Amino acid sequence: MKLRFLKAAVSLPSFVMAQRASRSKLVGSTIIVASAFLSGTAYAELGYAEKEELKFGFIKLTDMAPLAIAYEKGYFEDEGLYVTLEAQANWKVLLDRVIDGQLDGAHMLAGQPLGATIGYGTKAHIVTALSMDLNGNAITVSNSVWDEMKKNIAHSANGKPIHPISASALKPVIDSYKSQGKPFNMGMVFPVSTHNYELRYWLAAGGIHPGYYAPAKGDTSGYINAEVLLSVTPPPQMPSTMEAGTISGYSVGEPWNQQAVFKGIGVPVITDYEIWKNNPEKVFGVSSDWAEQNPNTHIRVVKAMIRAAKWLDENNNANRPEAVKILSRSQYVGADYDVIANSMTGTFEYEKGDKRDIPDFNVFFRHHATYPYYSDAIWYLTQMRRWGQIAEPKSDEWFMKIAKEVYRPDIYAQAARALIEDGIMTASEFPDFDREDGFKPPQSDFIDGVMYDGKYPNDYLKRFNIGLKGDDQL
């Protein structure tokens, strides 16, 4: 049994703690000085971890994989860190425990550090120096809704639906519910989750109004002008909640879309890869105070998780079957191997038997997936503004300011350069830090074809027919 399993059950003797302290002094070689910025080139020896015993939280989703792999492969211990991973009940509990210090950091929704920092919900300054993955979500509807949607969807010669499927195919179903005086309910995992914004984006692109928030008026339901009522449901409970009839569909990460297929209770109609190709999904978040108090620890954590992300993607996903075995354990995701493997190994099953190749459904390292781009942060902020969570108009400069307060590519660059100096990774595997400005080139790989340029968020918002923009206020 490995030492890191023993530490959870018993107090470690003093000689073991002494060995740990000794080992931490030997870990790593060189690193950019903590005060250096992306363009800095000075190196200094990486200091000891200020805090070695760490507890990180996660939600039972396959995209927590970098944490599990960094733990199981000993990457945390290579950095002199002794980590406990702990599943959390829901995203609010997870965030609250990071804020109050019960957790040192956590697997977070990309919108959580931003929402907390601007004070939507719980007010706290949270930062992220690492993006954990790209893609990985889908939108699923119940069998009865799918039966009606299929009437409005084009099919190929082999009889299978042509993807991507527009939400316009769902509109007649929603209209039918309305004519019967019934609300059309769907689930998402948290108000500032990718899943909420992706679901809203898909619905609006198909001409369906997903509703507004009005926090200034005390209305945080998101139901204002809504044709679909979106409510919060924890990810593992999505299939059972839909099966019970409380919701008619949901947006969630894996394996909970594939679980609906395996249980025969629903059909995933679109993946987030089809809504926005290579969209950022989860991040690793810590409180700003924790980051300031533990700069060397933070860099070492990021180093370990970058290594884990690379392991997950290397050799054309060759390690994914092993990763699935690890994730299927009860202490991690706890779903059946076959359910997790259905998406994690480069395929995705829509209707039962309609399995298609999507090699980038889960991306952890390639496409610079781990780099915390300012443009990713700004996209989330535009969606908060679009749907009223940011109630008042904001300047482009404001969007940039918040992005820089929360996303920390400077810390990421220090960790990456340390890995290069250690001889573990090469410069070609990372962005060119001397030239990188934190913005991806303008992107148009959205289901509606609308161009996104993170440097001009207000111009971006003006391109949508549905959503707040300019001076709009509720």
C-alpha positions as semicolon CSV with decimal commas, in nm:
position;residue;x (nm);y (nm);z (nm)
1;M;0,000;0,000;0,000
2;K;0,129;0,343;-0,089
3;L;0,206;0,595;0,183
4;R;-0,051;0,842;0,050
5;F;-0,329;0,591;0,123
6;L;-0,203;0,536;0,478
7;K;-0,201;0,905;0,565
8;A;-0,579;0,924;0,546
9;A;-0,620;0,654;0,807
10;V;-0,344;0,701;1,064
11;S;-0,117;0,969;1,205
12;L;0,225;0,949;1,048
13;P;0,525;0,890;1,274
14;S;0,785;1,162;1,313
15;F;1,052;0,981;1,110
16;V;0,813;0,971;0,807
17;M;0,748;1,343;0,842
18;A;1,124;1,400;0,856
19;Q;1,164;1,199;0,536
20;R;0,900;1,415;0,372
21;A;1,073;1,734;0,473
22;S;1,401;1,599;0,341
23;R;1,243;1,492;0,015
24;S;1,076;1,829;-0,042
25;K;1,419;1,994;-0,037
26;L;1,532;1,774;-0,323
27;V;1,231;1,822;-0,548
28;G;1,252;2,037;-0,861
29;S;1,546;2,220;-1,003
30;T;1,489;2,574;-1,128
31;I;1,200;2,813;-1,177
32;I;1,124;3,168;-1,270
33;V;1,134;3,389;-0,965
34;A;0,788;3,436;-0,820
35;S;0,782;3,804;-0,909
36;A;0,859;3,743;-1,278
37;F;0,592;3,799;-1,540
38;L;0,528;3,610;-1,864
39;S;0,814;3,783;-2,042
40;G;1,062;3,732;-1,760
41;T;1,366;3,517;-1,818
42;A;1,541;3,518;-1,478
43;Y;1,557;3,185;-1,298
44;A;1,604;3,101;-0,932
45;E;1,580;2,782;-0,731
46;L;1,220;2,692;-0,653
47;G;1,158;2,730;-0,283
48;Y;1,015;2,464;-0,056
49;A;0,640;2,418;-0,050
50;E;0,502;2,644;0,221
51;K;0,231;2,386;0,287
52;E;0,286;2,016;0,216
53;E;-0,034;1,860;0,352
54;L;-0,316;1,960;0,117
55;K;-0,683;1,876;0,068
56;F;-0,845;1,932;-0,271
57;G;-1,213;1,901;-0,355
58;F;-1,386;1,775;-0,667
59;I;-1,727;1,682;-0,808
60;K;-1,782;1,332;-0,944
61;L;-1,724;1,404;-1,311
62;T;-1,471;1,260;-1,555
63;D;-1,306;1,600;-1,599
64;M;-1,169;1,581;-1,245
65;A;-0,921;1,337;-1,401
66;P;-0,609;1,560;-1,376
67;L;-0,643;1,559;-0,997
68;A;-0,687;1,182;-0,980
69;I;-0,396;1,115;-1,216
70;A;-0,160;1,361;-1,043
71;Y;-0,238;1,172;-0,722
72;E;-0,226;0,816;-0,853
73;K;0,090;0,866;-1,060
74;G;0,276;1,030;-0,774
75;Y;0,316;1,368;-0,947
76;F;0,205;1,554;-0,635
77;E;0,456;1,361;-0,423
78;D;0,728;1,440;-0,679
79;E;0,669;1,802;-0,581
80;G;0,687;1,728;-0,209
81;L;0,308;1,756;-0,173
82;Y;0,091;1,512;0,019
83;V;-0,262;1,546;-0,108
84;T;-0,601;1,420;0,000
85;L;-0,875;1,429;-0,263
86;E;-1,231;1,460;-0,139
87;A;-1,558;1,445;-0,334
88;Q;-1,799;1,730;-0,256
89;A;-2,178;1,725;-0,242
90;N;-2,231;2,006;-0,495
91;W;-2,064;2,309;-0,650
92;K;-2,183;2,554;-0,383
93;V;-2,046;2,342;-0,098
94;L;-1,718;2,303;-0,287
95;L;-1,681;2,679;-0,338
96;D;-1,775;2,761;0,021
97;R;-1,516;2,517;0,154
98;V;-1,241;2,673;-0,059
99;I;-1,342;3,017;0,066
100;D;-1,343;2,921;0,435
101;G;-1,019;2,723;0,409
102;Q;-1,151;2,371;0,463
103;L;-1,018;2,295;0,115
104;D;-0,686;2,423;-0,017
105;G;-0,817;2,423;-0,373
106;A;-1,064;2,249;-0,598
107;H;-1,181;2,132;-0,938
108;M;-1,411;2,422;-1,029
109;L;-1,649;2,534;-1,297
110;A;-1,467;2,789;-1,512
111;G;-1,727;3,050;-1,421
112;Q;-1,699;2,997;-1,044
113;P;-1,381;3,200;-0,975
114;L;-1,518;3,480;-1,196
115;G;-1,867;3,476;-1,043
116;A;-1,729;3,477;-0,688
117;T;-1,480;3,756;-0,761
118;I;-1,745;3,989;-0,907
119;G;-1,982;3,900;-0,622
120;Y;-2,248;3,700;-0,803
121;G;-2,360;3,473;-0,522
122;T;-2,088;3,433;-0,259
123;K;-1,837;3,719;-0,274
124;A;-1,473;3,606;-0,259
125;H;-1,160;3,658;-0,465
126;I;-1,080;3,324;-0,628
127;V;-0,799;3,276;-0,880
128;T;-0,702;3,007;-1,127
129;A;-0,364;2,935;-1,284
130;L;-0,471;2,617;-1,466
131;S;-0,746;2,516;-1,705
132;M;-0,829;2,150;-1,639
133;D;-0,988;2,054;-1,972
134;L;-1,172;2,142;-2,290
135;N;-1,516;2,015;-2,393
136;G;-1,669;1,718;-2,206
137;N;-2,037;1,819;-2,173
138;A;-2,359;1,740;-2,356
139;I;-2,730;1,819;-2,353
140;T;-2,965;1,525;-2,298
141;V;-3,344;1,505;-2,333
142;S;-3,592;1,243;-2,218
143;N;-3,707;0,969;-2,453
144;S;-4,051;1,127;-2,493
145;V;-3,903;1,466;-2,585
146;W;-3,660;1,298;-2,825
147;D;-3,944;1,115;-3,000
148;E;-4,104;1,453;-3,075
149;M;-3,777;1,625;-3,167
150;K;-3,689;1,357;-3,422
151;K;-3,984;1,467;-3,635
152;N;-3,807;1,800;-3,688
153;I;-3,454;1,666;-3,757
154;A;-3,299;1,575;-4,092
155;H;-3,167;1,220;-4,121
156;S;-2,888;1,076;-4,335
157;A;-2,923;0,790;-4,580
158;N;-2,845;0,541;-4,303
159;G;-3,138;0,670;-4,103
160;K;-2,932;0,840;-3,833
161;P;-2,990;1,203;-3,732
162;I;-2,760;1,461;-3,890
163;H;-2,554;1,643;-3,628
164;P;-2,520;1,906;-3,492
165;I;-2,885;1,927;-3,395
166;S;-3,027;2,278;-3,362
167;A;-3,250;2,372;-3,069
168;S;-3,503;2,480;-3,333
169;A;-3,601;2,112;-3,338
170;L;-3,699;2,146;-2,973
171;K;-3,910;2,461;-3,020
172;P;-4,229;2,281;-3,142
173;V;-4,207;2,055;-2,837
174;I;-4,183;2,353;-2,604
175;D;-4,474;2,522;-2,786
176;S;-4,681;2,206;-2,732
177;Y;-4,608;2,213;-2,360
178;K;-4,706;2,580;-2,348
179;S;-5,037;2,514;-2,526
180;Q;-5,114;2,255;-2,258
181;G;-5,027;2,500;-1,981
182;K;-4,721;2,300;-1,876
183;P;-4,375;2,443;-1,810
184;F;-4,080;2,292;-1,992
185;N;-3,812;2,226;-1,729
186;M;-3,445;2,149;-1,785
187;G;-3,155;2,102;-1,544
188;M;-2,808;2,253;-1,530
189;V;-2,550;2,222;-1,255
190;F;-2,495;2,578;-1,124
191;P;-2,591;2,935;-1,222
192;V;-2,233;3,025;-1,330
193;S;-2,156;2,685;-1,483
194;T;-2,043;2,622;-1,837
195;H;-2,344;2,393;-1,861
196;N;-2,584;2,679;-1,791
197;Y;-2,422;2,904;-2,051
198;E;-2,389;2,629;-2,312
199;L;-2,752;2,529;-2,268
200;R;-2,862;2,892;-2,291
201;Y;-2,640;2,947;-2,595
202;W;-2,783;2,644;-2,774
203;L;-3,143;2,736;-2,692
204;A;-3,101;3,100;-2,799
205;A;-2,925;2,997;-3,122
206;G;-3,238;2,793;-3,201
207;G;-3,472;3,085;-3,131
208;I;-3,573;2,979;-2,778
209;H;-3,546;3,234;-2,497
210;P;-3,378;3,076;-2,191
211;G;-3,464;3,364;-1,956
212;Y;-3,288;3,644;-1,769
213;Y;-3,155;3,694;-1,419
214;A;-3,219;4,024;-1,240
215;P;-3,006;4,026;-0,923
216;A;-3,055;4,401;-0,872
217;K;-3,426;4,326;-0,827
218;G;-3,363;4,024;-0,610
219;D;-3,460;3,780;-0,886
220;T;-3,193;3,512;-0,929
221;S;-3,427;3,252;-1,078
222;G;-3,322;3,311;-1,438
223;Y;-3,687;3,277;-1,541
224;I;-3,763;3,631;-1,668
225;N;-3,904;3,600;-2,025
226;A;-3,804;3,232;-2,023
227;E;-3,958;2,979;-2,261
228;V;-3,760;2,706;-2,082
229;L;-3,717;2,698;-1,704
230;L;-3,358;2,607;-1,612
231;S;-3,295;2,490;-1,256
232;V;-2,995;2,359;-1,061
233;T;-2,948;1,984;-1,017
234;P;-2,624;1,821;-0,893
235;P;-2,454;1,627;-1,176
236;P;-2,489;1,270;-1,040
237;Q;-2,861;1,330;-0,980
238;M;-2,941;1,441;-1,335
239;P;-3,047;1,101;-1,477
240;S;-3,270;1,009;-1,181
241;T;-3,429;1,356;-1,173
242;M;-3,516;1,329;-1,542
243;E;-3,638;0,972;-1,499
244;A;-3,870;1,095;-1,224
245;G;-4,018;1,351;-1,465
246;T;-3,908;1,659;-1,271
247;I;-3,705;1,779;-1,569
248;S;-3,735;1,695;-1,939
249;G;-3,367;1,732;-2,015
250;Y;-3,038;1,860;-1,882
251;S;-2,691;1,991;-1,955
252;V;-2,413;1,815;-1,765
253;G;-2,065;1,671;-1,790
254;E;-1,979;1,306;-1,827
255;P;-2,055;1,037;-1,740
256;W;-2,408;1,152;-1,669
257;N;-2,519;1,191;-2,032
258;Q;-2,392;0,846;-2,120
259;Q;-2,560;0,714;-1,807
260;A;-2,896;0,816;-1,956
261;V;-2,814;0,613;-2,269
262;F;-2,710;0,308;-2,069
263;K;-3,024;0,329;-1,853
264;G;-3,242;0,377;-2,160
265;I;-3,408;0,691;-2,021
266;G;-3,279;0,964;-2,254
267;V;-3,081;1,074;-2,556
268;P;-2,791;1,323;-2,570
269;V;-2,881;1,550;-2,860
270;I;-2,568;1,766;-2,882
271;T;-2,222;1,787;-2,727
272;D;-2,059;2,110;-2,619
273;Y;-1,788;2,036;-2,879
274;E;-2,064;2,098;-3,136
275;I;-2,189;2,411;-2,958
276;W;-1,840;2,565;-2,925
277;K;-1,546;2,362;-3,049
278;N;-1,272;2,325;-2,786
279;N;-1,445;2,534;-2,523
280;P;-1,283;2,570;-2,180
281;E;-1,463;2,370;-1,914
282;K;-1,315;2,327;-1,563
283;V;-1,034;2,508;-1,383
284;F;-0,832;2,450;-1,068
285;G;-0,928;2,725;-0,825
286;V;-0,780;2,855;-0,501
287;S;-0,853;3,162;-0,291
288;S;-0,641;3,467;-0,366
289;D;-0,524;3,472;-0,002
290;W;-0,413;3,108;-0,024
291;A;-0,223;3,179;-0,347
292;E;-0,044;3,474;-0,186
293;Q;0,046;3,276;0,126
294;N;0,161;2,965;-0,063
295;P;0,326;3,075;-0,390
296;N;0,573;2,785;-0,413
297;T;0,306;2,533;-0,319
298;H;0,077;2,676;-0,586
299;I;0,345;2,648;-0,856
300;R;0,418;2,289;-0,753
301;V;0,048;2,196;-0,766
302;V;0,020;2,339;-1,117
303;K;0,336;2,151;-1,223
304;A;0,189;1,820;-1,106
305;M;-0,144;1,880;-1,277
306;I;0,017;1,982;-1,607
307;R;0,203;1,650;-1,601
308;A;-0,123;1,467;-1,534
309;A;-0,298;1,646;-1,820
310;K;-0,017;1,551;-2,059
311;W;-0,034;1,186;-1,946
312;L;-0,409;1,182;-2,015
313;D;-0,366;1,298;-2,377
314;E;-0,029;1,161;-2,481
315;N;0,018;0,898;-2,751
316;N;-0,322;0,970;-2,902
317;N;-0,515;0,901;-2,580
318;A;-0,335;0,569;-2,526
319;N;-0,360;0,607;-2,148
320;R;-0,735;0,666;-2,142
321;P;-0,837;0,304;-2,066
322;E;-0,616;0,310;-1,758
323;A;-0,757;0,651;-1,665
324;V;-1,111;0,513;-1,696
325;K;-1,027;0,229;-1,456
326;I;-0,901;0,483;-1,205
327;L;-1,201;0,714;-1,245
328;S;-1,450;0,428;-1,209
329;R;-1,336;0,375;-0,849
330;S;-1,589;0,482;-0,588
331;Q;-1,362;0,750;-0,441
332;Y;-1,351;0,930;-0,777
333;V;-1,644;0,921;-1,023
334;G;-1,781;0,584;-0,919
335;A;-1,965;0,504;-1,244
336;D;-1,926;0,180;-1,438
337;Y;-1,615;0,146;-1,655
338;D;-1,820;0,111;-1,975
339;V;-2,022;0,425;-1,901
340;I;-1,711;0,639;-1,847
341;A;-1,526;0,481;-2,140
342;N;-1,812;0,560;-2,377
343;S;-1,694;0,923;-2,400
344;M;-1,352;0,924;-2,234
345;T;-1,187;0,701;-2,496
346;G;-1,272;0,917;-2,799
347;T;-1,626;0,816;-2,886
348;F;-1,969;0,943;-2,790
349;E;-2,300;0,756;-2,802
350;Y;-2,614;0,952;-2,885
351;E;-2,908;0,714;-2,926
352;K;-2,836;0,360;-2,816
353;G;-2,623;0,209;-3,093
354;D;-2,543;0,545;-3,253
355;K;-2,182;0,571;-3,136
356;R;-1,962;0,821;-3,320
357;D;-1,596;0,911;-3,310
358;I;-1,525;1,235;-3,125
359;P;-1,155;1,209;-3,035
360;D;-1,157;1,558;-2,882
361;F;-1,468;1,512;-2,671
362;N;-1,237;1,518;-2,367
363;V;-0,917;1,721;-2,406
364;F;-0,681;1,772;-2,115
365;F;-0,353;1,895;-2,266
366;R;-0,344;1,930;-2,643
367;H;-0,454;2,259;-2,800
368;H;-0,284;2,427;-2,498
369;A;-0,584;2,314;-2,293
370;T;-0,414;2,377;-1,958
371;Y;-0,327;2,742;-2,029
372;P;-0,559;2,995;-1,856
373;Y;-0,644;3,232;-2,142
374;Y;-0,787;3,574;-2,061
375;S;-1,014;3,537;-2,363
376;D;-1,175;3,230;-2,203
377;A;-1,244;3,426;-1,886
378;I;-1,395;3,712;-2,084
379;W;-1,628;3,477;-2,274
380;Y;-1,777;3,364;-1,944
381;L;-1,817;3,723;-1,834
382;T;-1,998;3,806;-2,160
383;Q;-2,247;3,528;-2,089
384;M;-2,303;3,659;-1,737
385;R;-2,379;3,996;-1,891
386;R;-2,589;3,847;-2,172
387;W;-2,824;3,672;-1,931
388;G;-2,841;3,946;-1,666
389;Q;-2,613;3,809;-1,395
390;I;-2,408;4,122;-1,461
391;A;-2,697;4,365;-1,439
392;E;-2,537;4,686;-1,566
393;P;-2,334;4,777;-1,875
394;K;-1,959;4,726;-1,839
395;S;-1,674;4,863;-2,046
396;D;-1,434;4,643;-2,239
397;E;-1,168;4,756;-1,992
398;W;-1,374;4,622;-1,702
399;F;-1,393;4,278;-1,864
400;M;-1,016;4,279;-1,908
401;K;-0,956;4,392;-1,550
402;I;-1,164;4,110;-1,401
403;A;-1,004;3,852;-1,630
404;K;-0,657;3,956;-1,512
405;E;-0,762;3,951;-1,146
406;V;-0,885;3,592;-1,172
407;Y;-0,687;3,414;-1,446
408;R;-0,316;3,385;-1,369
409;P;-0,113;3,282;-1,675
410;D;0,196;3,426;-1,501
411;I;0,181;3,150;-1,239
412;Y;0,115;2,891;-1,510
413;A;0,423;3,009;-1,701
414;Q;0,639;2,971;-1,392
415;A;0,521;2,612;-1,348
416;A;0,568;2,532;-1,717
417;R;0,917;2,676;-1,728
418;A;1,008;2,475;-1,421
419;L;0,896;2,156;-1,596
420;I;1,111;2,253;-1,894
421;E;1,411;2,318;-1,668
422;D;1,351;1,986;-1,492
423;G;1,375;1,814;-1,831
424;I;1,025;1,669;-1,791
425;M;0,866;1,868;-2,073
426;T;0,979;2,081;-2,366
427;A;0,912;2,442;-2,463
428;S;0,734;2,326;-2,780
429;E;0,456;2,179;-2,566
430;F;0,356;2,521;-2,432
431;P;0,259;2,861;-2,572
432;D;0,548;3,097;-2,649
433;F;0,545;3,278;-2,316
434;D;0,760;3,566;-2,442
435;R;0,495;3,650;-2,703
436;E;0,172;3,517;-2,555
437;D;-0,080;3,791;-2,466
438;G;-0,345;3,561;-2,319
439;F;-0,590;3,593;-2,609
440;K;-0,682;3,322;-2,855
441;P;-0,733;3,434;-3,216
442;P;-1,095;3,528;-3,299
443;Q;-1,309;3,214;-3,288
444;S;-1,608;3,124;-3,505
445;D;-1,650;2,755;-3,420
446;F;-1,988;2,811;-3,256
447;I;-2,312;2,643;-3,358
448;D;-2,450;2,979;-3,477
449;G;-2,127;3,090;-3,646
450;V;-2,105;3,412;-3,444
451;M;-1,745;3,536;-3,425
452;Y;-1,594;3,583;-3,079
453;D;-1,296;3,812;-3,019
454;G;-1,214;3,838;-2,649
455;K;-1,061;4,182;-2,695
456;Y;-1,398;4,332;-2,788
457;P;-1,662;4,179;-2,557
458;N;-1,928;4,447;-2,606
459;D;-1,911;4,420;-2,984
460;Y;-1,954;4,044;-2,941
461;L;-2,268;4,086;-2,731
462;K;-2,423;4,314;-2,994
463;R;-2,420;4,027;-3,244
464;F;-2,694;3,831;-3,063
465;N;-3,066;3,874;-3,120
466;I;-3,150;3,724;-2,781
467;G;-2,968;3,861;-2,478
468;L;-2,876;4,184;-2,301
469;K;-2,629;4,418;-2,470
470;G;-2,515;4,779;-2,465
471;D;-2,714;4,984;-2,211
472;D;-2,983;4,718;-2,160
473;Q;-3,097;4,673;-1,801
474;L;-3,390;4,482;-1,655
